[in-house]
Short mmCIF file of C-alpha atoms and ligand atoms in Angstrom, two decimals:
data_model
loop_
_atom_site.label_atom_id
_atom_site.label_comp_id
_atom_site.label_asym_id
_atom_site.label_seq_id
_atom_site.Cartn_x
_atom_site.Cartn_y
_atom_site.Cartn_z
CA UNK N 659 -89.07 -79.92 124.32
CA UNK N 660 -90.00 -80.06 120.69
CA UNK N 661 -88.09 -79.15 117.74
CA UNK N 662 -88.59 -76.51 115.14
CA UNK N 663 -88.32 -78.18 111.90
CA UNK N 664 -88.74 -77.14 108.00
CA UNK N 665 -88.31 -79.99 105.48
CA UNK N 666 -88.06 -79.18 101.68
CA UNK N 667 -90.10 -82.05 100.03
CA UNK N 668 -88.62 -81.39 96.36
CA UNK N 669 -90.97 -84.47 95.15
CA UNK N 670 -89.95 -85.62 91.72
CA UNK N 671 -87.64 -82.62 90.22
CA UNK N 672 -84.06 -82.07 89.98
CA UNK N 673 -81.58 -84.19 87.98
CA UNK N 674 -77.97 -84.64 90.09
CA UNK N 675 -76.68 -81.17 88.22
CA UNK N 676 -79.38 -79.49 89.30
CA UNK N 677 -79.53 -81.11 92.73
CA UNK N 678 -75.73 -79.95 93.12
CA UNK N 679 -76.82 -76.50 91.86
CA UNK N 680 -79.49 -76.10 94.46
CA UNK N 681 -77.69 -77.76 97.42
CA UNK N 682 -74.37 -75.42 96.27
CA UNK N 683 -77.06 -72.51 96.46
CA UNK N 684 -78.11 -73.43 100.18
CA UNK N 685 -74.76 -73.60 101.08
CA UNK N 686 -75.11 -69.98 100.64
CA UNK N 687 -77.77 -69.45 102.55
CA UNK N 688 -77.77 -68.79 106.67
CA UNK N 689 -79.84 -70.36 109.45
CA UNK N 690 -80.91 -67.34 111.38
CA UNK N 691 -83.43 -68.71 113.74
CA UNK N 692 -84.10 -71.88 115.79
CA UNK N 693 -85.20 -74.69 113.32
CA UNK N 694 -83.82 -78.20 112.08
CA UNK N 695 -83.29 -78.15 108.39
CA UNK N 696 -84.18 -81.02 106.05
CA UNK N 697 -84.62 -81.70 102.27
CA UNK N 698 -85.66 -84.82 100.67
CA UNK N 699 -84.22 -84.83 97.01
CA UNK N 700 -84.77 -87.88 94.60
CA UNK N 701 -83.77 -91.35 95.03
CA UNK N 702 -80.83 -91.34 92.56
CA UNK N 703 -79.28 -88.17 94.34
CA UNK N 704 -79.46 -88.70 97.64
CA UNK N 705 -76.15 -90.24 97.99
CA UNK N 706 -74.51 -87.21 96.38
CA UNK N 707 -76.61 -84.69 98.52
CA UNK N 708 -75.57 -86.53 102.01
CA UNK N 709 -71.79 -86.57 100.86
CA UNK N 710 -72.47 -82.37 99.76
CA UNK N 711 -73.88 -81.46 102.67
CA UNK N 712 -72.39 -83.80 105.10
CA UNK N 713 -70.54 -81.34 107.10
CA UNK N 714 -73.55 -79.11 107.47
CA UNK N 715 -76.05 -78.73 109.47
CA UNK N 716 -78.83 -79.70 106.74
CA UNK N 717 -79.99 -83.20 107.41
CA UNK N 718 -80.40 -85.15 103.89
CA UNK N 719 -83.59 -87.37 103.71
CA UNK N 720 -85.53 -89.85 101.96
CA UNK N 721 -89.22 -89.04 99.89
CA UNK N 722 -90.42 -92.89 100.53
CA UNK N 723 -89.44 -96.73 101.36
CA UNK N 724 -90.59 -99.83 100.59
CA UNK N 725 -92.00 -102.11 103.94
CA UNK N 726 -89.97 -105.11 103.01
CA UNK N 727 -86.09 -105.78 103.75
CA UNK N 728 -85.25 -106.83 99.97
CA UNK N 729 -86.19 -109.36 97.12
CA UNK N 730 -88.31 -109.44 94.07
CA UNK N 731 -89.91 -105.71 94.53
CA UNK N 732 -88.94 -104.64 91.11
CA UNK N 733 -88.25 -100.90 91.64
CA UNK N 734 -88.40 -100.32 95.11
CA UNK N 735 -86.22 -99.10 97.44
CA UNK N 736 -85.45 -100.60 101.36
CA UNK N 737 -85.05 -99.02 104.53
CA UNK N 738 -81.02 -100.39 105.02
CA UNK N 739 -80.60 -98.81 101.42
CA UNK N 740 -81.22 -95.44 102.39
CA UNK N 741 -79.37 -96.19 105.74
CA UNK N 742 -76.26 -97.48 103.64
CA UNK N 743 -75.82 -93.98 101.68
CA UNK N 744 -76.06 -92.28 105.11
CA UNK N 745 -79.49 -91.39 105.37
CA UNK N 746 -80.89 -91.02 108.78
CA UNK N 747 -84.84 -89.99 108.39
CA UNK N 748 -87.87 -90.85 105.51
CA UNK N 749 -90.88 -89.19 104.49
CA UNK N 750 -93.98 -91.61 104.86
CA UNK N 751 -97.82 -91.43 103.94
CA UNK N 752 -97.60 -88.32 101.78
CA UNK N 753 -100.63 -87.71 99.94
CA UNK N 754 -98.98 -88.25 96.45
CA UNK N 755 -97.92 -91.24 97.53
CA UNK N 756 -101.60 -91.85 98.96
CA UNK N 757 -103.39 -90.58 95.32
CA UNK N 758 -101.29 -91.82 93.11
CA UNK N 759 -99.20 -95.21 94.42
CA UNK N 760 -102.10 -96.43 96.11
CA UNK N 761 -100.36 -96.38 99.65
CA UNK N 762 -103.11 -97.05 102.43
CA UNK N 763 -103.00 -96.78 106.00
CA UNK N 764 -102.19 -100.78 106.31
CA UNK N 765 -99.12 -100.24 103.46
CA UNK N 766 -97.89 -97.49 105.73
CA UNK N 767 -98.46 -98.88 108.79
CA UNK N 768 -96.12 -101.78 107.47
CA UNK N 769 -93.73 -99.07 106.31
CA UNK N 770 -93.86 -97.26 109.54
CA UNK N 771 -92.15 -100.59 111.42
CA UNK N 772 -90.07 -101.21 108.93
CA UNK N 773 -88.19 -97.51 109.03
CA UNK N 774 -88.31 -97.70 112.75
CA UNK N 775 -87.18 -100.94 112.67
CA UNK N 776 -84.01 -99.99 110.77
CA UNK N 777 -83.56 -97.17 113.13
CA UNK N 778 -84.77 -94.17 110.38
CA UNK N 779 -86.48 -91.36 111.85
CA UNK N 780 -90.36 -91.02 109.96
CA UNK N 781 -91.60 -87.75 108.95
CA UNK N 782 -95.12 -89.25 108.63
CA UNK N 783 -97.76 -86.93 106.30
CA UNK N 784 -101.43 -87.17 106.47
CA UNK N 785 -104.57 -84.89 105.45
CA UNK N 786 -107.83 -84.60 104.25
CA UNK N 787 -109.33 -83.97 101.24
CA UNK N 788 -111.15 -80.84 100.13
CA UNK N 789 -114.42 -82.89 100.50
CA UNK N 790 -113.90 -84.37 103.61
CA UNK N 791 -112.95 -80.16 105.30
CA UNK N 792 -116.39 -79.19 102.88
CA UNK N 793 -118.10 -82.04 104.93
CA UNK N 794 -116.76 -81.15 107.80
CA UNK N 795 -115.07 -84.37 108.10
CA UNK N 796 -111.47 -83.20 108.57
CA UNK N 797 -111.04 -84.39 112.06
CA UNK N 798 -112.34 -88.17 111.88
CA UNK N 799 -110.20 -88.26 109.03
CA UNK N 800 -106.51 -86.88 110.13
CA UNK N 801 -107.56 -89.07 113.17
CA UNK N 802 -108.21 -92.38 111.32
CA UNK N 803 -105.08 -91.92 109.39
CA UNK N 804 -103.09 -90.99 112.89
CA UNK N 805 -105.03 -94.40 114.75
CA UNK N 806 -104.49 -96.84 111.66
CA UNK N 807 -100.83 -96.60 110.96
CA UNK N 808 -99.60 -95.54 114.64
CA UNK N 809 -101.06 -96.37 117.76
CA UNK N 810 -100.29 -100.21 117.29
CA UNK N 811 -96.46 -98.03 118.41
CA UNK N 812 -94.95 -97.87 122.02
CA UNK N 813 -95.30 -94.60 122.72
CA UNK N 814 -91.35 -94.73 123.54
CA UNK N 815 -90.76 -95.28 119.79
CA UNK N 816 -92.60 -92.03 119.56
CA UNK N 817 -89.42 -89.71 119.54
CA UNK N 818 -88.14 -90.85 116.00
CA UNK N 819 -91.42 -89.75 114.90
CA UNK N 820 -92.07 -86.22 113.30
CA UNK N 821 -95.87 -85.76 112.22
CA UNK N 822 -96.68 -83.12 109.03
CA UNK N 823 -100.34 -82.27 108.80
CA UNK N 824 -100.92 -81.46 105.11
CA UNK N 825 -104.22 -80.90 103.68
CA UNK N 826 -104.52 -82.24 100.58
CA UNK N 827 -106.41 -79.20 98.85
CA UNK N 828 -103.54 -76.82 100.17
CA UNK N 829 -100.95 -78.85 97.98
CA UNK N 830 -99.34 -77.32 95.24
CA UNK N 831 -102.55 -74.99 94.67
CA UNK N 832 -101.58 -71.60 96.14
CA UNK N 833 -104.25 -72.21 98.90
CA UNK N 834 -103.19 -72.29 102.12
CA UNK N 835 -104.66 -73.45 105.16
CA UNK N 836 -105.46 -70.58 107.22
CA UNK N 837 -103.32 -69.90 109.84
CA UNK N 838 -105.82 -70.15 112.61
CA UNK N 839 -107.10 -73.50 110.03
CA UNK N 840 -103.64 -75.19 110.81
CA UNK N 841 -103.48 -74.60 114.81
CA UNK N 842 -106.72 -75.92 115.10
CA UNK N 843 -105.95 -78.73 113.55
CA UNK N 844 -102.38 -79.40 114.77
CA UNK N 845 -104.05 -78.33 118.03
CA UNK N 846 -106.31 -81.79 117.53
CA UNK N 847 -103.37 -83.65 116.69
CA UNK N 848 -102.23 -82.75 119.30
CA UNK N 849 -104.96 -83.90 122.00
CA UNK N 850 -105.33 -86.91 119.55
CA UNK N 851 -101.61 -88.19 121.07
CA UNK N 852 -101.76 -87.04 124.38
CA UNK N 853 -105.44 -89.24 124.95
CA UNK N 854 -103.63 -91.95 123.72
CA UNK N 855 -100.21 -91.43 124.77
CA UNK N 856 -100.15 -88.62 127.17
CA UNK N 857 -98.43 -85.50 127.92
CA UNK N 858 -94.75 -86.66 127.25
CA UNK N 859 -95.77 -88.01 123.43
CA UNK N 860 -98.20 -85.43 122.75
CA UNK N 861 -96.13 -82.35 124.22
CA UNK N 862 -92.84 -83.17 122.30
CA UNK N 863 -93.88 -84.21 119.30
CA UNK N 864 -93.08 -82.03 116.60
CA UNK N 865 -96.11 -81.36 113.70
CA UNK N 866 -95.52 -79.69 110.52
CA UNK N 867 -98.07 -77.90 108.27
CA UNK N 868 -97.83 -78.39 104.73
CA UNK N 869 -99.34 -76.87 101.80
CA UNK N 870 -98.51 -73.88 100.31
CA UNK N 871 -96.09 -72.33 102.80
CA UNK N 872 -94.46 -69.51 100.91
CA UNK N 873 -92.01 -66.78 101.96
CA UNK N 874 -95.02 -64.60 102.70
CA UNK N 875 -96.84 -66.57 104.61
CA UNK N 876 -94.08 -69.12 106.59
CA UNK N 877 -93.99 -66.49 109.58
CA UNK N 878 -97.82 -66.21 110.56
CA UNK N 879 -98.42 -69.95 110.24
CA UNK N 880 -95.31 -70.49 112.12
CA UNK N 881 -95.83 -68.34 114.92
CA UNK N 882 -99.09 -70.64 116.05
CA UNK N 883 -98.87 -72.31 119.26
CA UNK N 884 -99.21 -76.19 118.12
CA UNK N 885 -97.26 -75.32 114.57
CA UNK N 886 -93.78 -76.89 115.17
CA UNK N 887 -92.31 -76.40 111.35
CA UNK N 888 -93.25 -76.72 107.64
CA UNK N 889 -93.24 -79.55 104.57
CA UNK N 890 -92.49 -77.21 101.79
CA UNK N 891 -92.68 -78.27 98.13
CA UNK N 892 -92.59 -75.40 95.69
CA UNK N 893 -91.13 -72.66 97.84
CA UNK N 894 -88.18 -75.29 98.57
CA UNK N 895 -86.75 -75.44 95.12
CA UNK N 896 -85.61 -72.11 95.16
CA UNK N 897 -83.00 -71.53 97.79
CA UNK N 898 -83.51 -68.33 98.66
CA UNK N 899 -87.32 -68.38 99.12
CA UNK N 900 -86.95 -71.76 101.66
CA UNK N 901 -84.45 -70.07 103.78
CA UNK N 902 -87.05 -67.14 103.81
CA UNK N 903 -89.23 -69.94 105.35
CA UNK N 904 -86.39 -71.39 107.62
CA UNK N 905 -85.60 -67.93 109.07
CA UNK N 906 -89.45 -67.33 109.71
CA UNK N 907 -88.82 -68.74 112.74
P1 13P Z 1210 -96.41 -77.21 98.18
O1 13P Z 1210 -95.59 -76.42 99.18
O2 13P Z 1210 -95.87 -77.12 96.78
O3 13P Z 1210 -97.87 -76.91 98.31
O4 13P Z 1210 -96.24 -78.76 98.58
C1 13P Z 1210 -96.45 -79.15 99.89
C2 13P Z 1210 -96.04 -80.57 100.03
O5 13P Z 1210 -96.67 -81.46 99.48
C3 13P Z 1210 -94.84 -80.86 100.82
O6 13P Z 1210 -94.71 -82.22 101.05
#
C-alpha cells in the first residue's frame, strides 16, 4: 500500500546555525499520525542534518542533482555526492528549478536515470501554470510533464518514485488549490499511471500536493482519497506549524 508522506522543501533559507536550530526544534516535536517525514535543507547542510537526525525517524534529503556522474560542471552537485553524506532520496523537476534554472522535461528526464541509477529515491514535482488551469489546460500539461521524463521507466523502478503535484500558482502565494482542485487532479495522476502502468504502479504510488499547505488547511487536503502527503515550503520552516501538518494525518 502507499505511504503517507510530508516533505519540508525549505528551498534556499537557513545557514548551518539556523539549520541546527530548526532540526534541534523538530527534535521536539512528535509524530502523532501515520506519515513518513522528510526535509530537504541546503546543499552545504545536508551533511550536518543527516548526522543530527540520523537516529530519527526524519529522513534527510536532497533539493536537486546534476544528471552527470562528475567533471567540469562548475557548481553542480552529483548523485554519489549526496549518496556519500548519507543521503538516500532527491527532489527533482520542481518548478523553481523549472522557472528559474531552465530545467526541462529532457534535463530531468536525464536526471531522473541518473538518481535511480545511483539508487536515490526521486520525489519528482510537476504543475501547471496559472494560465494553463485559466485555459483549462491543466491536465495535458501535468500529463506531458508525467509522459516526457517517466514513462521511458520500467514500471518496476516505479517504487523509488514519489510524485508531488504542485501547481505553480499555489506556490508561495497563500492560494491553495482547492481541496476537491487537488483530488481531481491527483485523481488524474493517478489514472495517468495505471493506463500506462497499471494497477500495481498507479495504486501504490504515493502523490503529494504542494502549494500552500498550512496548519489550517493540511487536514482537509489530506483527508482526499488520491492525496497521499504534502511538499511544504513556508509552513516547514517553522517547526511547530509542519508538525501541525505532519499530525494532520
Ligand atoms: P509553499 O508551501 O511555500 O507554497 O511552497 C510549496 C513548495 O514549493 C514546496 O516544494
Amino acid at each position: 500500500m502507499r505511504k503517507n508522506i510530508v516533505a519540508g522543501n525549505w528551498k534556499m533559507n537557513n545557514d548551518l546555525s539556523q539549520t541546527e536550530a530548526l532540526i534541534s526544534d523538530l527534535k521536539h516535536q512528535k509524530n502523532r499520525g501515520n506519515a513518513e517525514v522528510m526535509i530537504a535543507p541546503a546543499f552545504t547542510n545536508l551533511y550536518s542534518a543527516f548526522n543530527a537526525l540520523k537516529d530519527t525517524s526524519i529522513e534527510v534529503t536532497a533539493q536537486n542533482m546534476h544528471f552527470a556522474k562528475n567533471g567540469a560542471y562548475t557548481g553542480e552537485v552529483s548523485a554519489s555526492m549526496i549518496k556519500s553524506v548519507g543521503i538516500q532520496t532527491v527532489i527533482l523537476g520542481h518548478s523553481e528549478r523549472r522557472a528559474y534554472f531552465g530545467e526541462t522535461d529532457l534535463i530531468l528526464k536525464q536526471k531522473v536515470d541518473a538518481a535511480l541509477a545511483a539508487d536515490l529515491r526521486v520525489v519528482f514535482c510537476f504543475g501547471e501554470e496559472l494560465a494553463d488551469r485559466n485555459a483549462g489546460n491543466q491536465e495535458v500539461v501535468v500529463a506531458s510533464q508525467i509522459k516526457n521524463a517517466l514513462f521511458h521507466l520500467d514500471k518496476l523502478v516505479f517504487k523509488n518514485i514519489v510524485l508531488a503535484y504542485e501547481p505553480v500558482w499555489a506556490i508561495g502565494t497563500g492560494e491553495t488549490a482547492s481541496p476537491q482542485q487537488a483530488q481531481n487532479m491527483h485523481k488524474f495522476i493517478r489514472k495517468t499511471l495505471n493506463d500506462k502502468y497499471g494497477k500495481d504502479v498507479s495504486e501504490n504510488m504515493s502523490i503529494l500536493y504542494g502549494g500552500s499547505v498550512k496548519p489550517n488547511n493540511a487536514q482537509e487536503i489530506f483527508s482526499k482519497p488520491d492525496v497521499d502527503g504534502g511538499l511544504i515550503g513556508g509552513a516547514a520552516l517553522n517547526a511547530e506549524d509542519f508538525f501541525a501538518i505532519v499530525n494532520a494525518f
